[in-house]
CSV table of C-alpha atoms in Angstrom, one decimal:
chain,number,residue,atom,x,y,z
A,264,UNK,CA,20.1,6.2,10.1
A,265,UNK,CA,18.6,2.8,10.0
A,266,UNK,CA,20.6,0.0,8.4
A,267,UNK,CA,20.2,-3.8,8.3
A,268,UNK,CA,22.5,-6.5,7.1
A,269,UNK,CA,22.0,-10.2,6.6
A,270,UNK,CA,24.7,-12.8,7.3
A,271,UNK,CA,24.9,-16.5,7.1
A,272,UNK,CA,26.0,-19.4,4.9
A,273,UNK,CA,25.8,-19.0,1.1
A,274,UNK,CA,25.5,-22.7,0.6
A,275,UNK,CA,23.6,-25.3,2.5
A,276,UNK,CA,22.9,-29.0,1.8
A,277,UNK,CA,19.4,-30.4,1.4
A,278,UNK,CA,17.8,-31.4,4.7
A,279,UNK,CA,20.1,-29.1,6.7
A,280,UNK,CA,18.9,-26.2,8.8
A,281,UNK,CA,19.6,-22.6,7.6
A,282,UNK,CA,20.4,-20.0,10.2
A,283,UNK,CA,20.5,-16.4,9.1
A,284,UNK,CA,21.3,-13.3,11.2
A,285,UNK,CA,20.1,-9.8,10.7
A,286,UNK,CA,22.2,-7.2,12.4
A,287,UNK,CA,20.7,-3.8,12.5
A,288,UNK,CA,21.5,-0.3,13.7
A,289,UNK,CA,19.6,3.0,14.0
A,290,UNK,CA,16.7,1.5,16.0
A,291,UNK,CA,16.0,-0.8,18.9
A,292,UNK,CA,13.8,-3.9,19.3
A,293,UNK,CA,13.2,-2.6,22.8
A,294,UNK,CA,11.1,0.2,21.3
A,295,UNK,CA,7.4,-0.2,21.3
A,296,UNK,CA,5.9,-0.9,17.9
A,297,UNK,CA,9.2,-1.9,16.2
A,298,UNK,CA,9.7,-5.2,14.4
A,299,UNK,CA,12.0,-7.0,11.9
A,300,UNK,CA,10.7,-9.1,9.1
A,301,UNK,CA,12.2,-11.6,6.8
A,302,UNK,CA,11.4,-11.8,3.1
A,303,UNK,CA,12.9,-14.0,0.4
A,304,UNK,CA,13.1,-13.9,-3.4
A,305,UNK,CA,14.0,-17.0,-5.5
A,306,UNK,CA,16.1,-16.1,-8.6
A,307,UNK,CA,14.0,-14.3,-11.1
A,308,UNK,CA,10.8,-14.6,-9.0
A,309,UNK,CA,8.6,-12.6,-6.8
A,310,UNK,CA,9.1,-11.6,-3.1
A,311,UNK,CA,7.7,-13.8,-0.4
A,312,UNK,CA,7.2,-12.7,3.2
A,313,UNK,CA,8.5,-15.3,5.7
A,314,UNK,CA,8.4,-14.2,9.3
A,315,UNK,CA,8.2,-11.3,11.6
A,316,UNK,CA,9.2,-10.5,15.2
A,317,UNK,CA,8.1,-7.5,17.2
A,318,UNK,CA,9.5,-5.7,20.2
A,319,UNK,CA,7.2,-7.6,22.5
A,320,UNK,CA,8.4,-10.9,21.2
A,321,UNK,CA,5.2,-11.4,19.2
A,322,UNK,CA,6.1,-13.7,16.3
A,323,UNK,CA,4.3,-14.3,13.0
A,324,UNK,CA,5.1,-16.8,10.3
A,325,UNK,CA,4.1,-17.6,6.8
A,326,UNK,CA,1.6,-20.5,6.9
A,327,UNK,CA,3.0,-21.9,3.7
A,328,UNK,CA,6.3,-22.7,5.5
A,329,UNK,CA,4.5,-24.1,8.5
A,330,UNK,CA,6.7,-25.2,11.4
A,331,UNK,CA,10.0,-24.9,9.4
A,332,UNK,CA,10.6,-21.3,10.5
A,333,UNK,CA,11.7,-19.9,13.8
A,334,UNK,CA,12.6,-16.3,14.5
A,335,UNK,CA,14.2,-14.9,17.6
A,336,UNK,CA,15.8,-11.7,18.7
A,337,UNK,CA,18.8,-10.7,20.7
A,338,UNK,CA,18.2,-7.1,21.8
A,339,UNK,CA,21.6,-6.9,23.5
A,340,UNK,CA,23.3,-7.5,20.1
A,341,UNK,CA,20.7,-5.7,17.9
A,342,UNK,CA,20.2,-8.9,16.0
A,343,UNK,CA,17.3,-11.1,14.8
A,344,UNK,CA,17.9,-14.7,13.8
A,345,UNK,CA,15.9,-16.7,11.4
A,346,UNK,CA,16.1,-20.5,11.3
A,347,UNK,CA,14.6,-22.6,8.5
A,348,UNK,CA,14.7,-26.4,8.8
A,349,UNK,CA,14.8,-29.1,6.2
A,350,UNK,CA,16.2,-27.0,3.4
A,351,UNK,CA,15.4,-28.0,-0.2
A,352,UNK,CA,16.7,-26.7,-3.5
A,353,UNK,CA,13.4,-24.8,-4.0
A,354,UNK,CA,14.5,-22.7,-1.0
A,355,UNK,CA,17.4,-21.2,-3.0
A,356,UNK,CA,16.8,-17.5,-2.8
A,357,UNK,CA,18.0,-14.1,-1.7
A,358,UNK,CA,16.9,-13.6,1.9
A,359,UNK,CA,16.2,-10.1,3.1
A,360,UNK,CA,15.5,-8.6,6.5
A,361,UNK,CA,13.6,-5.4,6.8
A,362,UNK,CA,12.5,-2.9,9.5
A,363,UNK,CA,8.8,-2.7,10.1
A,364,UNK,CA,6.5,-0.8,12.5
A,365,UNK,CA,3.3,-2.4,13.9
A,366,UNK,CA,1.2,0.7,12.9
A,367,UNK,CA,2.6,0.8,9.4
A,368,UNK,CA,3.5,-2.7,8.3
A,369,UNK,CA,5.3,-1.9,5.1
A,370,UNK,CA,9.1,-2.0,4.6
A,371,UNK,CA,10.9,1.3,4.5
A,372,UNK,CA,14.3,-0.1,5.3
A,373,UNK,CA,15.8,-3.3,3.9
A,374,UNK,CA,19.1,-5.1,4.2
A,375,UNK,CA,21.1,-5.8,1.0
A,376,UNK,CA,20.0,-9.4,1.0
A,377,UNK,CA,22.1,-12.6,1.1
A,378,UNK,CA,21.9,-15.3,-1.6
A,379,UNK,CA,21.5,-18.8,-0.1
A,380,UNK,CA,21.9,-21.8,-2.5
A,381,UNK,CA,20.6,-25.2,-1.5
A,382,UNK,CA,22.6,-27.9,-3.2
A,383,UNK,CA,24.3,-31.2,-2.4
B,229,UNK,CA,-5.0,-16.2,2.0
B,230,UNK,CA,-5.7,-13.0,0.1
B,231,UNK,CA,-3.9,-13.1,-3.3
B,232,UNK,CA,-2.5,-10.1,-5.0
B,233,UNK,CA,-2.4,-10.1,-8.8
B,234,UNK,CA,-0.5,-7.6,-10.8
B,235,UNK,CA,-0.9,-6.7,-14.4
B,236,UNK,CA,0.6,-6.6,-16.9
B,237,UNK,CA,3.5,-8.9,-16.1
B,238,UNK,CA,5.7,-6.9,-18.5
B,239,UNK,CA,5.2,-3.4,-19.8
B,240,UNK,CA,7.2,-1.9,-22.6
B,241,UNK,CA,7.4,1.9,-22.6
B,242,UNK,CA,9.5,4.8,-23.7
B,243,UNK,CA,11.1,7.6,-21.8
B,244,UNK,CA,8.4,10.3,-21.2
B,245,UNK,CA,5.5,7.9,-21.3
B,246,UNK,CA,2.8,7.9,-18.7
B,247,UNK,CA,2.4,4.4,-17.4
B,248,UNK,CA,-0.1,2.7,-15.1
B,249,UNK,CA,0.5,-0.5,-13.3
B,250,UNK,CA,-2.4,-2.4,-11.6
B,251,UNK,CA,-2.6,-4.6,-8.5
B,252,UNK,CA,-5.8,-6.4,-7.6
B,253,UNK,CA,-6.6,-8.1,-4.3
B,254,UNK,CA,-8.8,-11.2,-4.1
B,255,UNK,CA,-10.8,-9.5,-1.3
B,256,UNK,CA,-10.9,-6.1,0.2
B,257,UNK,CA,-7.8,-4.9,1.9
B,258,UNK,CA,-8.9,-1.3,2.5
B,259,UNK,CA,-6.0,1.0,1.8
B,260,UNK,CA,-3.3,-1.2,3.3
B,261,UNK,CA,-1.2,-1.5,0.2
B,262,UNK,CA,2.4,-0.6,-0.6
B,263,UNK,CA,4.4,-0.3,-3.8
B,264,UNK,CA,8.0,-1.1,-4.2
B,265,UNK,CA,10.6,-0.6,-7.0
B,266,UNK,CA,13.3,-3.2,-7.4
B,267,UNK,CA,16.3,-3.2,-9.7
B,268,UNK,CA,18.4,-6.3,-10.5
B,269,UNK,CA,20.6,-7.3,-7.6
B,270,UNK,CA,19.2,-4.7,-5.2
B,271,UNK,CA,16.7,-4.7,-2.4
B,272,UNK,CA,13.3,-3.3,-3.1
B,273,UNK,CA,12.7,0.4,-2.5
B,274,UNK,CA,9.5,1.7,-0.9
B,275,UNK,CA,7.6,4.1,-3.2
B,276,UNK,CA,4.1,4.3,-1.9
B,277,UNK,CA,2.4,3.3,1.3
B,278,UNK,CA,-1.3,3.2,2.4
B,279,UNK,CA,-2.2,3.0,-1.2
B,280,UNK,CA,-1.5,6.7,-2.1
B,281,UNK,CA,1.0,8.2,0.3
B,282,UNK,CA,4.3,9.0,-1.3
B,283,UNK,CA,7.4,7.9,0.7
B,284,UNK,CA,9.8,10.6,1.6
B,285,UNK,CA,12.4,11.3,-1.1
B,286,UNK,CA,10.5,9.5,-3.9
B,287,UNK,CA,9.9,11.7,-7.0
B,288,UNK,CA,6.5,13.2,-7.4
B,289,UNK,CA,6.1,11.5,-10.8
B,290,UNK,CA,5.1,8.4,-8.8
B,291,UNK,CA,1.6,8.3,-7.5
B,292,UNK,CA,-0.7,5.6,-6.1
B,293,UNK,CA,-4.5,5.3,-6.0
B,294,UNK,CA,-7.2,2.8,-5.2
B,295,UNK,CA,-8.8,1.1,-2.3
B,296,UNK,CA,-10.6,-2.1,-1.5
B,297,UNK,CA,-9.5,-4.5,-4.3
B,298,UNK,CA,-8.2,-2.3,-7.1
B,299,UNK,CA,-5.0,-0.3,-6.9
B,300,UNK,CA,-2.8,1.4,-9.4
B,301,UNK,CA,0.7,2.9,-9.5
B,302,UNK,CA,1.2,5.6,-12.1
B,303,UNK,CA,4.4,7.1,-13.3
B,304,UNK,CA,3.5,10.4,-15.0
B,305,UNK,CA,6.6,10.7,-17.2
B,306,UNK,CA,8.9,7.6,-17.3
B,307,UNK,CA,12.5,8.4,-16.7
B,308,UNK,CA,15.5,6.2,-17.5
B,309,UNK,CA,16.0,5.4,-13.8
B,310,UNK,CA,12.4,4.0,-13.6
B,311,UNK,CA,13.0,0.9,-15.7
B,312,UNK,CA,12.7,-1.8,-13.0
B,313,UNK,CA,10.3,-4.3,-11.6
B,314,UNK,CA,7.5,-3.1,-9.4
B,315,UNK,CA,5.7,-5.0,-6.6
B,316,UNK,CA,2.6,-4.4,-4.6
B,317,UNK,CA,2.3,-5.7,-1.1
B,318,UNK,CA,-0.7,-5.9,1.2
B,319,UNK,CA,-0.4,-5.5,4.9
B,320,UNK,CA,-4.0,-5.6,6.2
B,321,UNK,CA,-3.6,-9.0,7.8
B,322,UNK,CA,-1.3,-11.9,8.1
B,323,UNK,CA,0.2,-13.4,6.0
B,324,UNK,CA,1.5,-10.3,4.2
B,325,UNK,CA,1.7,-11.0,0.5
B,326,UNK,CA,3.3,-9.5,-2.5
B,327,UNK,CA,2.1,-9.5,-6.1
B,328,UNK,CA,4.1,-11.3,-8.7
B,329,UNK,CA,5.6,-8.1,-10.1
B,330,UNK,CA,5.4,-5.9,-13.2
B,331,UNK,CA,8.6,-5.4,-15.2
B,332,UNK,CA,8.8,-2.0,-16.9
B,333,UNK,CA,11.2,-2.3,-19.8
B,334,UNK,CA,12.5,0.0,-22.5
B,335,UNK,CA,10.4,-0.1,-25.7
């Protein structure tokens, strides 16, 4: 059974760096073709794909967020970490992580999401 | 980037109605499209992948069709549990993008 769960701060100040952790079970990031993606959703708005890391350490980022994003994996802990620099109130959103496969890049399994508010 | 446009933004319908939601891509994406259902406070749930393949465990009243730039999600007989927001997502190339969503509400 595949499960994912996001963790991290619920409140960050403007200009700070957000660090979120996705802890998963039921699969391994050592397995060929497996990846973990990050998606966010501002309150009342649509979903936005942010970043992706694959088993082979291939990383992809949303161009709209440029160099603000970094994603890394820790296969020994079954975790993926997303960092987003220079947080702004418009980054207030629920952040989800999701399991993805390279040959089928849709999201069958999602974490419950974590709401991050950016406010001074 | 390839943009995804969903219509309508809101759809009012009754239990038992047949409803069709549309998703259009700004350029061809083949059949690399997924549909999700999302209820308030919950993570999205995958319904359809590769435009028309039904995810395991999803009721057969849901169906997807289309290719290229025009796609649709049909619910053959709307059930009380189906009132939610529906999103399409393309995954033919990076960056993956979602549509803005269609909210299906009770008429």
